[in-house]
Coordinates of C-alpha atoms in Angstrom, one line a residue:
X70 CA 73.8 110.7 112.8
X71 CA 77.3 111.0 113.3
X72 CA 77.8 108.8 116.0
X73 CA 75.7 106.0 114.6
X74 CA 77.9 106.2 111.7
X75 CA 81.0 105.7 113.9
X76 CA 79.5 103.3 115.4
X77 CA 78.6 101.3 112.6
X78 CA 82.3 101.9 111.0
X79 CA 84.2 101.2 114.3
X80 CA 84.8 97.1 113.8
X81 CA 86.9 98.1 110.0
X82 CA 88.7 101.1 111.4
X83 CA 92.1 101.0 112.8
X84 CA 92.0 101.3 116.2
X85 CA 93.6 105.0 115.5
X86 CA 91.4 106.0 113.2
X87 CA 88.6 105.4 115.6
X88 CA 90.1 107.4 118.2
X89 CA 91.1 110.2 115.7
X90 CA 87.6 110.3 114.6
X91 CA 86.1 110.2 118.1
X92 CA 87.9 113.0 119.3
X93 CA 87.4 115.0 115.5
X94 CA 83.2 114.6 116.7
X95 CA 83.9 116.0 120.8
X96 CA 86.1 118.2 119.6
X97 CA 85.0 120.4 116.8
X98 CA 82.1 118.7 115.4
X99 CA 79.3 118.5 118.8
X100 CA 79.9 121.8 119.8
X101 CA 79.1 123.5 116.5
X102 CA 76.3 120.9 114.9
X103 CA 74.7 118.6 117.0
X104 CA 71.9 120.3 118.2
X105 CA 71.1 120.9 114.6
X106 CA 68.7 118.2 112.6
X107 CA 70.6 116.4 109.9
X108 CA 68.1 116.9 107.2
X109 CA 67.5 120.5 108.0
X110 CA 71.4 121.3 107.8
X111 CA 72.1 122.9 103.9
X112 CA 75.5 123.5 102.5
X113 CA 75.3 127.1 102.8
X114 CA 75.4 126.4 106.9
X115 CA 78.3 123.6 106.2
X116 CA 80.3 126.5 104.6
X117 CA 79.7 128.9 107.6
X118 CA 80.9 126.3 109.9
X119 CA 84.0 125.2 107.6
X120 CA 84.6 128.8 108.2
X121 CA 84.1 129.2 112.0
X122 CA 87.2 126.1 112.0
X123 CA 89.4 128.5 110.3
X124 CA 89.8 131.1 113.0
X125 CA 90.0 130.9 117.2
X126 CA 87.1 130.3 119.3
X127 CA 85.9 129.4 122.6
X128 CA 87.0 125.6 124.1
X129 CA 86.5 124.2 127.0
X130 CA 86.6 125.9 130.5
X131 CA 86.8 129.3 128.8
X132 CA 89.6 128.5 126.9
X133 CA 90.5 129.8 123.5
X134 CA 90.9 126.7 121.0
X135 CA 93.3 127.4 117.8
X136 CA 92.2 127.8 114.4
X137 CA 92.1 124.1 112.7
X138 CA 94.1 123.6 109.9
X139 CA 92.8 122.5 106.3
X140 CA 93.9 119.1 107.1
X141 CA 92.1 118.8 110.4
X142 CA 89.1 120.0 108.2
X143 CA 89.5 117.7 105.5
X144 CA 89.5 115.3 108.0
X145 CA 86.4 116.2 109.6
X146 CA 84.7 116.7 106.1
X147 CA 84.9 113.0 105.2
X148 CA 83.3 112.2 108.6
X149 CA 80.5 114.4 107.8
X150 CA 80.4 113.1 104.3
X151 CA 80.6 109.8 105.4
X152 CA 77.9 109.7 107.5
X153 CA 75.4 111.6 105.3
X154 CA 76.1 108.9 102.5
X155 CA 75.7 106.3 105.3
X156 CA 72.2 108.0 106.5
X157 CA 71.4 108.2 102.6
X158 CA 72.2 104.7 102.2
X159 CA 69.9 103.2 105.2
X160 CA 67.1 105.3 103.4
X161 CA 67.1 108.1 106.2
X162 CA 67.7 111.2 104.4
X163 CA 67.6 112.1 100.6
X164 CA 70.6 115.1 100.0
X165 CA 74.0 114.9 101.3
X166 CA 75.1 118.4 102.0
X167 CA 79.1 117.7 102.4
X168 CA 79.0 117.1 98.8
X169 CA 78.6 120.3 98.3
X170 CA 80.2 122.3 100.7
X171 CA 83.8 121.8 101.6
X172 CA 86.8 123.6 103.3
X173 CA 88.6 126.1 101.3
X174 CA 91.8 125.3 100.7
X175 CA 94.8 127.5 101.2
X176 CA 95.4 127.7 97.1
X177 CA 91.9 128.9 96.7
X178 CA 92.0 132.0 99.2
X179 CA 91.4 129.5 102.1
X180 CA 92.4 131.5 105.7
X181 CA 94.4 128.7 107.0
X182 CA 97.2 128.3 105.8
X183 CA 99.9 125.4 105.5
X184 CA 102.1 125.6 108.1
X185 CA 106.2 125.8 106.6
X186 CA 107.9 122.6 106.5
X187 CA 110.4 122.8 109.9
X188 CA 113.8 121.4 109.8
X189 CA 117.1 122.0 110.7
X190 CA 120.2 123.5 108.7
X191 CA 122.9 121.1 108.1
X192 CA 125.4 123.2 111.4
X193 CA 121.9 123.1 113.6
X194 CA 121.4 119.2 112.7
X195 CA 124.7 118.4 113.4
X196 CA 125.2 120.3 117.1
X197 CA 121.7 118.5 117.9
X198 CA 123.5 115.2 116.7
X199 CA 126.6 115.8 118.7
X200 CA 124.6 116.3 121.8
X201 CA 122.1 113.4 121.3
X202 CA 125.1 110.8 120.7
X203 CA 125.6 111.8 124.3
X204 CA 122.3 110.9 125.8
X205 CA 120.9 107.2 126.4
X206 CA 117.4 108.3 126.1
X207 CA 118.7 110.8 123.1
X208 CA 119.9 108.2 120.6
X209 CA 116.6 107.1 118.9
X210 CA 116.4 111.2 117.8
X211 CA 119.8 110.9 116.4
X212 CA 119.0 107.5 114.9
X213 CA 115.8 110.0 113.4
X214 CA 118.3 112.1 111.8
X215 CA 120.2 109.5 109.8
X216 CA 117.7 107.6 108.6
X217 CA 114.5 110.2 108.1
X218 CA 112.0 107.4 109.9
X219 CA 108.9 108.9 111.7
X220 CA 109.0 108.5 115.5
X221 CA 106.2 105.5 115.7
X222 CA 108.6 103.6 113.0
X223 CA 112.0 103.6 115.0
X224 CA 109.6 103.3 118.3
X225 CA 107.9 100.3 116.6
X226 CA 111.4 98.4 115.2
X227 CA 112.1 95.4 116.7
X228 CA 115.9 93.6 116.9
X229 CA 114.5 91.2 114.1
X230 CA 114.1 94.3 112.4
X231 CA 117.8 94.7 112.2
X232 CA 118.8 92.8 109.4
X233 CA 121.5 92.5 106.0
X234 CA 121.1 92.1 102.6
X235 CA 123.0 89.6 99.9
X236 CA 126.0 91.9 100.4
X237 CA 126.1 92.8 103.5
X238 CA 125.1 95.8 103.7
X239 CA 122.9 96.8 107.4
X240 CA 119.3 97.7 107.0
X241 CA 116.2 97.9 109.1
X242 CA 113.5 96.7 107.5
X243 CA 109.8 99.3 108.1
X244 CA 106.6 97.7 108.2
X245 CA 104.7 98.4 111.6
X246 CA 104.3 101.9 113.5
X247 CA 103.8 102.4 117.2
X248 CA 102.2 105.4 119.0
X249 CA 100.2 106.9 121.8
X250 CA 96.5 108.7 121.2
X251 CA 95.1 110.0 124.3
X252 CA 96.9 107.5 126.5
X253 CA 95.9 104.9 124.5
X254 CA 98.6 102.5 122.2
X255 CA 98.1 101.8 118.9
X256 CA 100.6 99.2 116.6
X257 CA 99.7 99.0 113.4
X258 CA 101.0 99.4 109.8
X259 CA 102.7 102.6 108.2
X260 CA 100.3 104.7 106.3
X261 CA 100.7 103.4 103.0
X262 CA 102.2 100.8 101.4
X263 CA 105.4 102.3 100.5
X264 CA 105.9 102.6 104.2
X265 CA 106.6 99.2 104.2
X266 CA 110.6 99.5 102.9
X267 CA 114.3 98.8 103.8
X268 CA 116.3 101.6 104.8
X269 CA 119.7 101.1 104.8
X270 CA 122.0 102.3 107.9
X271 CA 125.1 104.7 107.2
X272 CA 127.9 103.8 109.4
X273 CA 127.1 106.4 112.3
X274 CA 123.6 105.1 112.0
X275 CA 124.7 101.4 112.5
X276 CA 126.7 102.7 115.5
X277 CA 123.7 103.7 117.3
X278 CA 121.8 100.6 117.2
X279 CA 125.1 98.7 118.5
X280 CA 125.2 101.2 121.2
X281 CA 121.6 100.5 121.9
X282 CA 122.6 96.7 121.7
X283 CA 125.1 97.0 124.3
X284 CA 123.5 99.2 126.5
X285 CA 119.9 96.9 126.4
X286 CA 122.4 93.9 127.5
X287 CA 123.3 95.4 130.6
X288 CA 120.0 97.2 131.5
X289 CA 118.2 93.8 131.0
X290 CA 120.2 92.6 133.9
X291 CA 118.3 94.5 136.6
X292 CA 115.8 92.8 138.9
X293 CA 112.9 95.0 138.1
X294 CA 113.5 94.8 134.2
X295 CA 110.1 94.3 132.7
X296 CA 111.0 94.0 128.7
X297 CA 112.7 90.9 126.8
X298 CA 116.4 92.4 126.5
X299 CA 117.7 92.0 122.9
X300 CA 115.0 89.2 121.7
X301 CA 114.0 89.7 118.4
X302 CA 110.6 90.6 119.6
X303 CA 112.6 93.2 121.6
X304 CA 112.3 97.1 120.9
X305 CA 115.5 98.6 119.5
X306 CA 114.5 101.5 121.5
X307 CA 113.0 100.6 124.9
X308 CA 113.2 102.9 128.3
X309 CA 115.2 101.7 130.6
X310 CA 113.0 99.3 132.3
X311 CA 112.1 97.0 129.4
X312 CA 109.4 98.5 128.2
X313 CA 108.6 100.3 124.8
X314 CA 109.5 104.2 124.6
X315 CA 107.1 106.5 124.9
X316 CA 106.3 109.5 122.1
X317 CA 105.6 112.1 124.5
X318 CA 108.5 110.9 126.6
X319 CA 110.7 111.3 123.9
X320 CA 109.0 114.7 123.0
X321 CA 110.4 115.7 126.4
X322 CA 113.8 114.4 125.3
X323 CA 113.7 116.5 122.1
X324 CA 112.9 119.7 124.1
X325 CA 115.7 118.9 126.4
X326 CA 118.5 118.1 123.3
X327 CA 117.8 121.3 121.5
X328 CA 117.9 123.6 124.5
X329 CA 121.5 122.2 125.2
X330 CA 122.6 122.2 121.9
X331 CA 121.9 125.8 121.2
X332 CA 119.4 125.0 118.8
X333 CA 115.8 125.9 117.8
X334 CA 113.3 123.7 119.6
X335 CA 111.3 121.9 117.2
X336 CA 109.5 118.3 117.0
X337 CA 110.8 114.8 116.5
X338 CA 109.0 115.5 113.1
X339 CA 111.6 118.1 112.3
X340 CA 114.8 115.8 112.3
X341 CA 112.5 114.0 109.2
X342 CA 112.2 117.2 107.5
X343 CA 115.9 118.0 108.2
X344 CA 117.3 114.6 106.2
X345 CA 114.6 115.4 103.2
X346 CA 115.9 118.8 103.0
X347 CA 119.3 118.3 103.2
X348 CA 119.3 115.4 100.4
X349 CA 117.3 117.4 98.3
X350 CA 119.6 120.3 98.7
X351 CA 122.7 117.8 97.8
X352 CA 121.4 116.7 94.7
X353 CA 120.0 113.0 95.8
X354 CA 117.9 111.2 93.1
X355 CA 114.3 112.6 94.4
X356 CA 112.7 108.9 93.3
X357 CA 115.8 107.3 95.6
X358 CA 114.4 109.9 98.3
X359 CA 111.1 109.3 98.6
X360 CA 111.8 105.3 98.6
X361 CA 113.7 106.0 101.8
X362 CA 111.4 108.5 103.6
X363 CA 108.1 105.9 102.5
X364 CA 106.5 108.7 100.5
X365 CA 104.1 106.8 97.8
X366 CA 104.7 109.0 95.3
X367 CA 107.7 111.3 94.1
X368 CA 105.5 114.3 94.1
X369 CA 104.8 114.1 97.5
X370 CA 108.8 114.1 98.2
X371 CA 109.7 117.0 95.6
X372 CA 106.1 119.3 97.1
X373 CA 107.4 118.9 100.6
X374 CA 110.7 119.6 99.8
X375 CA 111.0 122.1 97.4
X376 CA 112.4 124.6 99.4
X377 CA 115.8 123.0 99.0
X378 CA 115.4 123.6 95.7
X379 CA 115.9 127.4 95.0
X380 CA 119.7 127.2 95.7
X381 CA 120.3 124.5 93.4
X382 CA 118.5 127.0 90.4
X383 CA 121.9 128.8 90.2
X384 CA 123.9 127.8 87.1
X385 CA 121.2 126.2 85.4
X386 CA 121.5 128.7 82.6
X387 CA 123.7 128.1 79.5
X388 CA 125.5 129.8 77.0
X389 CA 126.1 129.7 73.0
X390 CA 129.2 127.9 73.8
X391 CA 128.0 125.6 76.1
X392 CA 125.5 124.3 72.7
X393 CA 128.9 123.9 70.7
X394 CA 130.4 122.0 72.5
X395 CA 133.6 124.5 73.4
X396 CA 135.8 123.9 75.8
X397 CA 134.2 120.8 76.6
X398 CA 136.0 118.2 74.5
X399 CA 133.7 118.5 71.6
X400 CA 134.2 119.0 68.4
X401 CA 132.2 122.4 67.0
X402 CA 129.4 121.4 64.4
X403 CA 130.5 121.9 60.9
X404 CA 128.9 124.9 59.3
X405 CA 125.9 124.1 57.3
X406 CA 126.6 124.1 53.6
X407 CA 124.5 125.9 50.8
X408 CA 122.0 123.9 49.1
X409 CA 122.9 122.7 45.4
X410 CA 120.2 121.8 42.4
X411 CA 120.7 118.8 40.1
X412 CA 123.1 120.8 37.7
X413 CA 125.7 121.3 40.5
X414 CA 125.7 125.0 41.2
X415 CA 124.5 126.5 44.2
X416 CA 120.9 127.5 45.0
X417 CA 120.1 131.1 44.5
X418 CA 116.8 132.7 45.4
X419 CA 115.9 136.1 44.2
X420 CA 115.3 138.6 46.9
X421 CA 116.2 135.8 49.5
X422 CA 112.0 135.3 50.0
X423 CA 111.4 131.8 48.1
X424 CA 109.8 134.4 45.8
X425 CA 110.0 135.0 42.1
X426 CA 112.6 132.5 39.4
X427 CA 115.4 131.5 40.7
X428 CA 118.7 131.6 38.5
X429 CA 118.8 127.7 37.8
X430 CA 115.4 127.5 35.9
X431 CA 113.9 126.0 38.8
X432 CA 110.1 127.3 39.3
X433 CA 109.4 129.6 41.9
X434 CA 107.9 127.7 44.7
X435 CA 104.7 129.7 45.8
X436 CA 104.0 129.9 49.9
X437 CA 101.2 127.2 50.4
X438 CA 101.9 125.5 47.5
X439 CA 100.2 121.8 47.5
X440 CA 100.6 119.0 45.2
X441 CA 99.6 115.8 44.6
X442 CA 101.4 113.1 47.7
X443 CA 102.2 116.1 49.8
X444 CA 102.8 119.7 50.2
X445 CA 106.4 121.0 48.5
X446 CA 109.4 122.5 50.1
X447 CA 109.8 125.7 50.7
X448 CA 113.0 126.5 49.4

């Protein structure tokens, strides 16, 4: 069932999808359900097996496969869903069990749980900076680090890319993304449509893609180059020989940068997280933020990112001064006057509870009092 479904899906997927979703079936899906009958599988047995995902068990060759994560098994839940609604729809089965039975999530007592947003601290970031402005093959990390791109965007930009506004001012402008699945490419478009964005370039950012400039001029010059130099077709970030970088080559360069920089060893991912965090951290608009990281929605920005805000909680309080205005440059609010009746005198309440006749002759006003057009003031 599930393979006819990808099958029939496979001409409106992205290429990446496809693979994604073919490796989701081999992977976790075949082993567990697909000597079971579709129709005969209920959502009680879907909930077992969203559980079984959640904890280590035997791979391939003997080998002991990781727990999935809640994303991996969201992902694989909209297969599943998708081809029982695609079954139900050709008239082969009646009940979609996937509707019914999902993975826990880690909010609701699920086992797996989110994995803590990586990054660098501002001293970490810039040692791993100082050493990558070093390294030829280094300088699209450090180019990661100023501008917050993922790896397939600054892999996938192009010298046409490279552009400047009314003013001036240098930006490369996102709309493509470039990685490897399983040795297989994929170029496509970002993952949403706020992906598609300028970014502008900080000065040390700017250097960088000079550098690159200069350094693609003379490598183009070799006999064996296979790439198009600095065309604007050209990557901004090629390997030596012409032709587009490699993720998992770069990978290998991150590994290498950290260890020499004295730093942790984390992903390409991490230098991402690392210019979030620190923005955050400084006080950056968060709507400015998550325009230059691509994130559709602010709320995606501030959830990823609040960790950089617990610091910044300090000093929020305020005092009675801080209302009036002292030692700001404000005047303090007058004091509030006593209120007067018609006759000119002040107004006196007996006992001080609205209660009873008041000195001017005015009539007690009762609690809950109504009249006609409205209820009356309480005095």
């Amino acid at each position: 069932m599930v393979t006819e479904y990808m099958r029939s899906k496979r001409a409106t997927w992205a290429d990446r999808t496809a693979w994604n979703n073919e490796a989701l079936y081999t992977r976790h899906i075949a082993p567990h359900l697909a000597h079971l009958i579709a129709a005969g599988v209920l959502p009680g047995r879907l909930r077992e097996y969203f559980e079984l995902l959640s904890v280590a068990r035997p791979g391939e060759e003997g080998m002991m496969r990781p727990p999935l994560g809640y994303s991996g098994q969201r992902q694989v839940h909209v297969l599943l869903h998708g081809a029982y609604a695609h079954a139900i729809a050709d008239g082969l089965l009646r009940d979609n069990p996937a509707q019914y039975a999902r993975p826990l999530s880690p909010s609701k007592g699920g086992a797996v749980k989110e994995a803590k947003v990586k990054h660098f601290e501002p001293e970490d970031l810039a040692r791993f900076v100082t050493v990558a402005l070093g390294d030829r093959f280094a300088l699209p990390l450090a180019f990661l680090a100023y501008t917050g791109l993922r790896i397939g965007e600054a892999l996938a930009l192009t010298w046409g890319d490279v552009r400047q506004d009314d003013t001036g001012a240098p930006y490369v402008s996102v709309s493509k993304t470039r990685s490897e699945f399983e040795g297989k490419y994929y170029a496509g478009g970002p993952k949403t449509s706020a992906g598609v964005r300028r970014v502008y370039l900080s000065g040390d950012a700017l250097g960088i893609v000079e550098d690159m400039r200069a350094r693609v001029a003379v490598e183009a010059r070799a006999l064996k180059y296979q790439g198009a130099g600095v065309a604007e077709t050209a990557p901004v970030f090629p390997s030596v020989d012409g032709r587009p970088m490699r993720q998992d080559s770069l990978r290998a360069v991150m590994r290498r940068t950290c260890e020499a920089a004295g730093v942790e060893v984390l992903s390409p991912h991490a230098l991402r997280h690392s210019t979030g965090t620190f923005l955050i951290s400084r006080g950056e608009d968060p709507v400015s933020v998550a325009a230059m990281l691509g994130h559709a929605q602010v709320s995606t920005t501030l959830n990823i990112y609040a960790h950089a805000l617990p610091g910044k909680l300090r000093g929020l309080g305020y005092e009675l001064s801080d209302l009036r205005g002292r030692g700001q440059g404000r005047a303090a609010p007058a004091p509030l006057e006593a209120p007067t009746v018609p006759g000119g005198g002040p107004l006196e309440v007996e006992g001080g509870t609205g209660e009873g006749k008041t000195r001017a002759g005015v009539s007690p006003v009762r609690r809950g009092a109504v009249r006609k057009g409205g209820p009356r003031r309480k005095v």
